[in-house]
CSV table of N, CA and C in Angstrom, one decimal:
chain,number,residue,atom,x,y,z
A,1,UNK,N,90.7,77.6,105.7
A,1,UNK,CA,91.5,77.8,106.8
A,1,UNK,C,90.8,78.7,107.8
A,2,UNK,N,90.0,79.8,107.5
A,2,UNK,CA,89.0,80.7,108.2
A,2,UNK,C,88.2,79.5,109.0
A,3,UNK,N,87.8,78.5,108.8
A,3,UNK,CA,86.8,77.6,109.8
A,3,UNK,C,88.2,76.6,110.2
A,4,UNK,N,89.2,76.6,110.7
A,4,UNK,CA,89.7,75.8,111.1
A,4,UNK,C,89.7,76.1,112.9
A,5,UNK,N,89.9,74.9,113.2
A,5,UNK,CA,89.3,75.2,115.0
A,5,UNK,C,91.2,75.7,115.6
A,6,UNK,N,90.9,76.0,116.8
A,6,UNK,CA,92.2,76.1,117.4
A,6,UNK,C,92.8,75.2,117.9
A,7,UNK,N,92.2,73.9,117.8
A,7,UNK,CA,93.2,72.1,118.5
A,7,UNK,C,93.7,72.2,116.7
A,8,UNK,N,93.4,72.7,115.6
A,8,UNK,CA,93.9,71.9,114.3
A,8,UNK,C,95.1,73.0,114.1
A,9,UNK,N,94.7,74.3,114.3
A,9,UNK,CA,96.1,75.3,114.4
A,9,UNK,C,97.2,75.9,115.4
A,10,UNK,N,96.5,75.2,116.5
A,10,UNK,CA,97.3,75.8,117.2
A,10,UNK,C,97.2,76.6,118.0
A,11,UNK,N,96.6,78.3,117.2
A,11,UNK,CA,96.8,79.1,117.7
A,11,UNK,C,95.1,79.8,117.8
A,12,UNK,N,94.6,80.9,118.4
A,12,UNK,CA,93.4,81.2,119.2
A,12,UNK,C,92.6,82.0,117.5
A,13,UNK,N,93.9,82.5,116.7
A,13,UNK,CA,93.6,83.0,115.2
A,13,UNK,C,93.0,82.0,114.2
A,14,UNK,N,92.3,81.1,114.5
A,14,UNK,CA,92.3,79.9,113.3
A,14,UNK,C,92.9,80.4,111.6
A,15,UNK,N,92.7,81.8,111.2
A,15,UNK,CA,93.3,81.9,110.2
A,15,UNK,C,94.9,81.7,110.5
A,16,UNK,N,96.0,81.9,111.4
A,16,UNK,CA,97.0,81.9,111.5
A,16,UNK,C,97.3,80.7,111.8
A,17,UNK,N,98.8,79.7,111.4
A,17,UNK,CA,99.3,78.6,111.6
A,17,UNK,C,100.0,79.0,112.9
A,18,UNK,N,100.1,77.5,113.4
A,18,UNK,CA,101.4,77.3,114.9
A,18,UNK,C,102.5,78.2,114.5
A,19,UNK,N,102.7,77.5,113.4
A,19,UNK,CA,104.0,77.8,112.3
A,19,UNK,C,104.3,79.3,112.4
A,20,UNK,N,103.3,80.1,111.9
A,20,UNK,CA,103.8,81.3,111.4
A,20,UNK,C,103.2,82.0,113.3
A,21,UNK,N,102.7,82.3,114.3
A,21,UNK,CA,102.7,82.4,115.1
A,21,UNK,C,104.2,82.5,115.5
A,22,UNK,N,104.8,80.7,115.9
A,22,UNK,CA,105.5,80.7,116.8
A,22,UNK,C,107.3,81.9,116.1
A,23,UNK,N,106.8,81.9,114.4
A,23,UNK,CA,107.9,82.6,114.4
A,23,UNK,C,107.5,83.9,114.2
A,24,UNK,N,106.9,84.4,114.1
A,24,UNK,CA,106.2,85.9,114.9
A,24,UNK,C,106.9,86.2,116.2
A,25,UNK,N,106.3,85.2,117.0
A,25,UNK,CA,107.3,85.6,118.8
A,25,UNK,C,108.3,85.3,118.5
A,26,UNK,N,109.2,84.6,117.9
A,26,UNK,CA,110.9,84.9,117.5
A,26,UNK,C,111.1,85.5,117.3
A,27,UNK,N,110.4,86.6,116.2
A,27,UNK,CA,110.9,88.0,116.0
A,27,UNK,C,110.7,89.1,116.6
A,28,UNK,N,109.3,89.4,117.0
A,28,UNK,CA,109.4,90.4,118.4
A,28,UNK,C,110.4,90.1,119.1
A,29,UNK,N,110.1,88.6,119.7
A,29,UNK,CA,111.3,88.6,121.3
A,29,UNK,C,113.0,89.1,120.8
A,30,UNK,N,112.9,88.6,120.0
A,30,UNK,CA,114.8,88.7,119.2
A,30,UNK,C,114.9,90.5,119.0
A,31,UNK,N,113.6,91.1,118.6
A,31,UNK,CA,114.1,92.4,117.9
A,31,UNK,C,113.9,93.5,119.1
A,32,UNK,N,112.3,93.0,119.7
A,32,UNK,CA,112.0,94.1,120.5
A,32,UNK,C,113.3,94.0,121.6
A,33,UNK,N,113.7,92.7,122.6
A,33,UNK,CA,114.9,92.5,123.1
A,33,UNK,C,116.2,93.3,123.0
A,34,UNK,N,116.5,93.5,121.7
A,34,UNK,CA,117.8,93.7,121.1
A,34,UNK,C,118.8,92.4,121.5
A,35,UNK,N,118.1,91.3,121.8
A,35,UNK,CA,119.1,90.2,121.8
A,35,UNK,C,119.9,89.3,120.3
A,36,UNK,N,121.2,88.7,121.0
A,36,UNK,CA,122.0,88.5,119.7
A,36,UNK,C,121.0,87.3,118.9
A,37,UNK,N,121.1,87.0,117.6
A,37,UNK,CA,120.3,85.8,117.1
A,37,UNK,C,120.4,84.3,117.9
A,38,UNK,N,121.2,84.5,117.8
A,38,UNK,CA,121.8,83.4,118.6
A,38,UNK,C,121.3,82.7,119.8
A,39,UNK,N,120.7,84.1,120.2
A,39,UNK,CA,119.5,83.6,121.8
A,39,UNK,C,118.8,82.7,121.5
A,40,UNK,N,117.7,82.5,120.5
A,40,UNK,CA,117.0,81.3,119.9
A,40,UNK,C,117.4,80.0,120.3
A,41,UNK,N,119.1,79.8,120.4
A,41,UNK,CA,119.4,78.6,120.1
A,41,UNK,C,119.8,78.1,121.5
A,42,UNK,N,119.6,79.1,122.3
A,42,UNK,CA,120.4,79.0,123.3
A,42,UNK,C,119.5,77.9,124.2
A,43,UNK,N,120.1,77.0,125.3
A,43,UNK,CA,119.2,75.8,126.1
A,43,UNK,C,118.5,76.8,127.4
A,44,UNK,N,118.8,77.1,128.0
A,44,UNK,CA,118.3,78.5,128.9
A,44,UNK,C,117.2,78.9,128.3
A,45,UNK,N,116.8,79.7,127.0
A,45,UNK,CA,115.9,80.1,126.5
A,45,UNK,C,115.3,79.3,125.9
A,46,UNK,N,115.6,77.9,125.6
A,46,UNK,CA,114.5,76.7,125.1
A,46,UNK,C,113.8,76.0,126.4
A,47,UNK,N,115.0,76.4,127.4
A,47,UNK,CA,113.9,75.9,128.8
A,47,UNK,C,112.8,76.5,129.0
A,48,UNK,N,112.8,77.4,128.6
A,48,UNK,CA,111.4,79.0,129.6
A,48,UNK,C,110.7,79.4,128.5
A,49,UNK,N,110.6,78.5,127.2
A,49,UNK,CA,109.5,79.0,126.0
A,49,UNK,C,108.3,78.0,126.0
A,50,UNK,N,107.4,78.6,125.3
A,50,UNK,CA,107.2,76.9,124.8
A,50,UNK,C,106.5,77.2,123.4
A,51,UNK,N,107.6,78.2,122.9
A,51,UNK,CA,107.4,78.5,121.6
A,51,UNK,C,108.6,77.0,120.8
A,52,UNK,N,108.1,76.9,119.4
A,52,UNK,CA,108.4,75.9,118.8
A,52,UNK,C,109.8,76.3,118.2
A,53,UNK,N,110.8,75.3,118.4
A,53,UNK,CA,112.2,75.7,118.2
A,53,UNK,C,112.5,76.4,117.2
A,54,UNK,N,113.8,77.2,116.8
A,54,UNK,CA,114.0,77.8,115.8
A,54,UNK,C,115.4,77.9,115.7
A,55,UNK,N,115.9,77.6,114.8
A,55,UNK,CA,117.1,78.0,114.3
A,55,UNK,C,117.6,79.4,114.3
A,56,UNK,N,119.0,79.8,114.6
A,56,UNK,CA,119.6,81.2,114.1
A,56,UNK,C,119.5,81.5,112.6
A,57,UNK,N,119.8,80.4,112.1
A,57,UNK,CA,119.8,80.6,110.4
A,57,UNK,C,118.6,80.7,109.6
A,58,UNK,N,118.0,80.0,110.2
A,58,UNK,CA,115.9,80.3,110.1
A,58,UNK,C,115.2,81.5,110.5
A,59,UNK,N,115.9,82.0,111.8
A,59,UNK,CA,115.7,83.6,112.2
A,59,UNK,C,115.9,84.4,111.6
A,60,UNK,N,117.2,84.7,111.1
A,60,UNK,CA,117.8,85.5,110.3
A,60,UNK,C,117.4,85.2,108.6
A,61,UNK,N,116.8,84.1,108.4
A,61,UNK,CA,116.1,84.3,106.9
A,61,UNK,C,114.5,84.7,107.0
A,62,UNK,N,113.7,84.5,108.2
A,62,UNK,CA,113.0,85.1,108.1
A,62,UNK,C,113.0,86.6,108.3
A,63,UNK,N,114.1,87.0,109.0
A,63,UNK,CA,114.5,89.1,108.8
A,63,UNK,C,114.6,89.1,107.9
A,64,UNK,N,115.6,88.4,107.0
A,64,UNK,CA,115.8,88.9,105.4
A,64,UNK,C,114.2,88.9,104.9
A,65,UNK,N,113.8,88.0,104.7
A,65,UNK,CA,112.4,87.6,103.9
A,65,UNK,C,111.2,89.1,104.3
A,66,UNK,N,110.7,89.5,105.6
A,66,UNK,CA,110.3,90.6,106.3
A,66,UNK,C,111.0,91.8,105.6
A,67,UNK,N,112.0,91.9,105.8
A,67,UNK,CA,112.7,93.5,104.9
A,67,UNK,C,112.9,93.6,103.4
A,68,UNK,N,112.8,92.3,102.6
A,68,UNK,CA,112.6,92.2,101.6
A,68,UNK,C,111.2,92.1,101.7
A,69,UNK,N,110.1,91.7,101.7
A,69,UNK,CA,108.7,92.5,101.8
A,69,UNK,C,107.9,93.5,101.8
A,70,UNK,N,109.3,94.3,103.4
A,70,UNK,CA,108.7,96.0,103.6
A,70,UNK,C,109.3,96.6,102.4
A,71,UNK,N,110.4,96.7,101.9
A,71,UNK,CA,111.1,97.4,101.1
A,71,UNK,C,110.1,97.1,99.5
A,72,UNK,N,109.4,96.1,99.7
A,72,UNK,CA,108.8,96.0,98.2
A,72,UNK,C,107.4,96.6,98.5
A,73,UNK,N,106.8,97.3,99.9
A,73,UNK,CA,105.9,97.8,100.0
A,73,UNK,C,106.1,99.1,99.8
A,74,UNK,N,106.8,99.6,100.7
A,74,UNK,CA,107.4,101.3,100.7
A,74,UNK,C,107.6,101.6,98.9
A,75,UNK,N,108.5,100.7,98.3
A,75,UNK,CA,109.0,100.3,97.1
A,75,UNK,C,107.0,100.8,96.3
A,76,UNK,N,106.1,99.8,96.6
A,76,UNK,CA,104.9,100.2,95.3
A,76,UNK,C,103.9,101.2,96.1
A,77,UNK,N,104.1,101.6,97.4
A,77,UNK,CA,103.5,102.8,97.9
A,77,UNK,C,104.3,103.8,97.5
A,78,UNK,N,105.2,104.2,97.3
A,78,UNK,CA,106.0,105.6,97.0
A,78,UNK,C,105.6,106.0,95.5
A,79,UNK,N,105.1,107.0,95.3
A,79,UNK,CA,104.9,108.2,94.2
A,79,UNK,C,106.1,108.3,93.4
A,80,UNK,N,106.4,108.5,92.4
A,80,UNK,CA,107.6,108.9,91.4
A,80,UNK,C,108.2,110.4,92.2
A,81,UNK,N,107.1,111.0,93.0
A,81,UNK,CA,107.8,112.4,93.4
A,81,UNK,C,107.7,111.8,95.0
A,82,UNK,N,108.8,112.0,95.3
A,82,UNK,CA,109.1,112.3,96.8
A,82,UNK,C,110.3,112.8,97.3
A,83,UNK,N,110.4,112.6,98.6
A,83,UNK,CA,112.0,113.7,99.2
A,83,UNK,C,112.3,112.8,100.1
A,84,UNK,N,113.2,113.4,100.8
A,84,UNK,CA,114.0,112.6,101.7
A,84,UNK,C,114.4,113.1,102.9
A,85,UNK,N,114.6,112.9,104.2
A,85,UNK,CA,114.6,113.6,105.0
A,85,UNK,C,115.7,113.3,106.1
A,86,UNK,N,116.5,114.3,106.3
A,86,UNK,CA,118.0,113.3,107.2
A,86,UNK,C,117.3,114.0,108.1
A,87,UNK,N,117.8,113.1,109.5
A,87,UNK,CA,117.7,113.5,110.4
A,87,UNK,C,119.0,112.8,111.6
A,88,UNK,N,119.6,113.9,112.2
A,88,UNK,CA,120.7,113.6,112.7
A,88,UNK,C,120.5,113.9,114.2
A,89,UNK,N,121.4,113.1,115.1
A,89,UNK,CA,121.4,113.8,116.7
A,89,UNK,C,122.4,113.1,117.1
A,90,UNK,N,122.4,113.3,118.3
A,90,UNK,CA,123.9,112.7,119.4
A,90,UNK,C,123.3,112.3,121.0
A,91,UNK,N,124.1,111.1,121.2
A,91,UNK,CA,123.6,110.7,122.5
A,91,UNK,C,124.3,110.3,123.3
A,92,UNK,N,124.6,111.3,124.2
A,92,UNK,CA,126.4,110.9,124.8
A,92,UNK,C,127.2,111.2,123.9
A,93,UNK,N,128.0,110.4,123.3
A,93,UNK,CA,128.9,110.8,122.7
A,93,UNK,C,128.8,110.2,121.4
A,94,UNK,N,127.9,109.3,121.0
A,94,UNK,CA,127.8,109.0,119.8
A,94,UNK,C,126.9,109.8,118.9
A,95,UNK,N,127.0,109.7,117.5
A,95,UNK,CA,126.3,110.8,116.5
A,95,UNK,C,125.6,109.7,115.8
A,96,UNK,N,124.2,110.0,115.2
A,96,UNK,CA,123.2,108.9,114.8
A,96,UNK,C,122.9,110.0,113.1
A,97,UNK,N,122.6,109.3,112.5
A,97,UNK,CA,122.2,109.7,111.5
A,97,UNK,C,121.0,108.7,110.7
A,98,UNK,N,120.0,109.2,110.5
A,98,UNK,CA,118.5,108.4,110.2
A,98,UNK,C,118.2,109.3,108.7
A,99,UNK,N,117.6,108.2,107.6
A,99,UNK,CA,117.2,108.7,106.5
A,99,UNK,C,115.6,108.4,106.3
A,100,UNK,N,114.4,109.1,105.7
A,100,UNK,CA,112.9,108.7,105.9
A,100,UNK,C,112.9,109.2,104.6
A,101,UNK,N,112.3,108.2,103.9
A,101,UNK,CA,111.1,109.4,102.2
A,101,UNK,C,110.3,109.8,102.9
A,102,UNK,N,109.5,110.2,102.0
A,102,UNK,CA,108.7,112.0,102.4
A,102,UNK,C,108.2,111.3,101.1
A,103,UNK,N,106.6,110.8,101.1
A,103,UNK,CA,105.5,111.4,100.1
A,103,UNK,C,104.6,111.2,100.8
A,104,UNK,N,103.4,111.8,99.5
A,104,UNK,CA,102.0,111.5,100.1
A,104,UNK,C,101.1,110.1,99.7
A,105,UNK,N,100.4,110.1,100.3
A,105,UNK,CA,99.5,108.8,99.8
A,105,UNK,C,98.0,109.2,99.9
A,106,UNK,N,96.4,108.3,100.1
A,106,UNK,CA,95.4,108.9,99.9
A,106,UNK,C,95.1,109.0,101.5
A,107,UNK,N,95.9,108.1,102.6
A,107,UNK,CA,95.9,108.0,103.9
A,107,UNK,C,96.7,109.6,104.3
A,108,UNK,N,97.5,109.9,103.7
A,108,UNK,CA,98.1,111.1,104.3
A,108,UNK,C,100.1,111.4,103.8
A,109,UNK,N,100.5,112.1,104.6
A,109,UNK,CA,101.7,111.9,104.5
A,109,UNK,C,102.2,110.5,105.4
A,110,UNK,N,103.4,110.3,104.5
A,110,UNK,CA,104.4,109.1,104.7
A,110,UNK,C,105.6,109.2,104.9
A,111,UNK,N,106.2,108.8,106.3
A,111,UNK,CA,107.6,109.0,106.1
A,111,UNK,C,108.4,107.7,106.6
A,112,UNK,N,108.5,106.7,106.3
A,112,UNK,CA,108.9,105.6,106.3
A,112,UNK,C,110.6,105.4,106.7
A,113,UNK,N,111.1,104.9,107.6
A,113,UNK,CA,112.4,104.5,108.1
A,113,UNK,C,113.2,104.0,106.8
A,114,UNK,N,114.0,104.8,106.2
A,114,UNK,CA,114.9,103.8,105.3
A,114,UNK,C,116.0,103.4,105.6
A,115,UNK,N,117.1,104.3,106.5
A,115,UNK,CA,118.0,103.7,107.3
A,115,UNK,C,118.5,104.3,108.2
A,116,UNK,N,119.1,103.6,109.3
A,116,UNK,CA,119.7,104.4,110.5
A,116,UNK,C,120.9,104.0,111.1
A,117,UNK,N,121.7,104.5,111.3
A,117,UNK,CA,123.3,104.3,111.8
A,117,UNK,C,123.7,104.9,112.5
A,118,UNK,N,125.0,105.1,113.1
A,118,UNK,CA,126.0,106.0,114.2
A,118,UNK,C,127.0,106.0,112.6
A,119,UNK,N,127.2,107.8,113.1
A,119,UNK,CA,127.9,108.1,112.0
A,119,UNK,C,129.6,107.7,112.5
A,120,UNK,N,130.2,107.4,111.9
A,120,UNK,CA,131.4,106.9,111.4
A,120,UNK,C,133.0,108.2,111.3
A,121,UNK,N,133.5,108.1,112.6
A,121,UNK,CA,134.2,109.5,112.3
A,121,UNK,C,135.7,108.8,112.1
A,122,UNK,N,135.8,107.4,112.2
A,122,UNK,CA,137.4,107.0,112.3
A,122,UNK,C,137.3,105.5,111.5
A,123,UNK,N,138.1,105.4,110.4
A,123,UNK,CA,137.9,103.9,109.9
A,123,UNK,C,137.6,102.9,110.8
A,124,UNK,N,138.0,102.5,111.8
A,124,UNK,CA,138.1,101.6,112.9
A,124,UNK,C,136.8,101.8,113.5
A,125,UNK,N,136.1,103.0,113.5
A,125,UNK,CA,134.8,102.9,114.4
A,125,UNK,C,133.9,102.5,113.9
């Protein structure tokens, strides 16, 4: 695959496929965006791409597949000893609450995103 030319992949990476490229830019554009999944499918944004089509349900299994990866990385990088770190604020009027492990590794310390939300003051919110 390393000697494959760019007319046989596609793309300017000869190690990289069309394939895995074109859904690379589906997930930046969808995440960095903050657009709903659903943009993908939209005819508006299949006019102005000329990335290779993609499903909402294909989008969203490649998130799952990605977060099930990171989590199994963080997962065999993390030490038996580590901590945990909340960190909370407010923005306007909403309250955010963010959780990070805390170990070390031979690169340094590590504090990896485990999860983040708006805290929750009324069932309904």
């Amino acid at each position: 695959m390393r000697d494959a030319t760019v007319a046989s992949t596609g793309t300017l990476l000869p190690w990289v496929s069309q394939k895995a490229s074109s859904r690379y830019a589906w997930l930046g554009w969808d995440i960095m965006g903050n657009l709903l999944f659903s943009f993908c499918e939209s005819n508006e944004t299949r006019r102005y791409t000329d990335l290779n089509p993609i499903s909402e349900e294909t989008l969203t299994a490649i998130m799952e597949a990605v977060t099930k990866a990171v989590k199994k990385a963080i997962g065999d990088e993390m030490s038996e000893n580590f901590g945990l770190v909340l960190d909370g604020w407010t923005h306007g009027t909403e309250h955010y609450l963010a959780f990070y492990a805390c170990y070390e590794t031979s690169a340094g310390l590590q504090l990896p995103l485990l999860s983040l939300a708006p805290v929750m003051d009324e069932p309904g919110d």
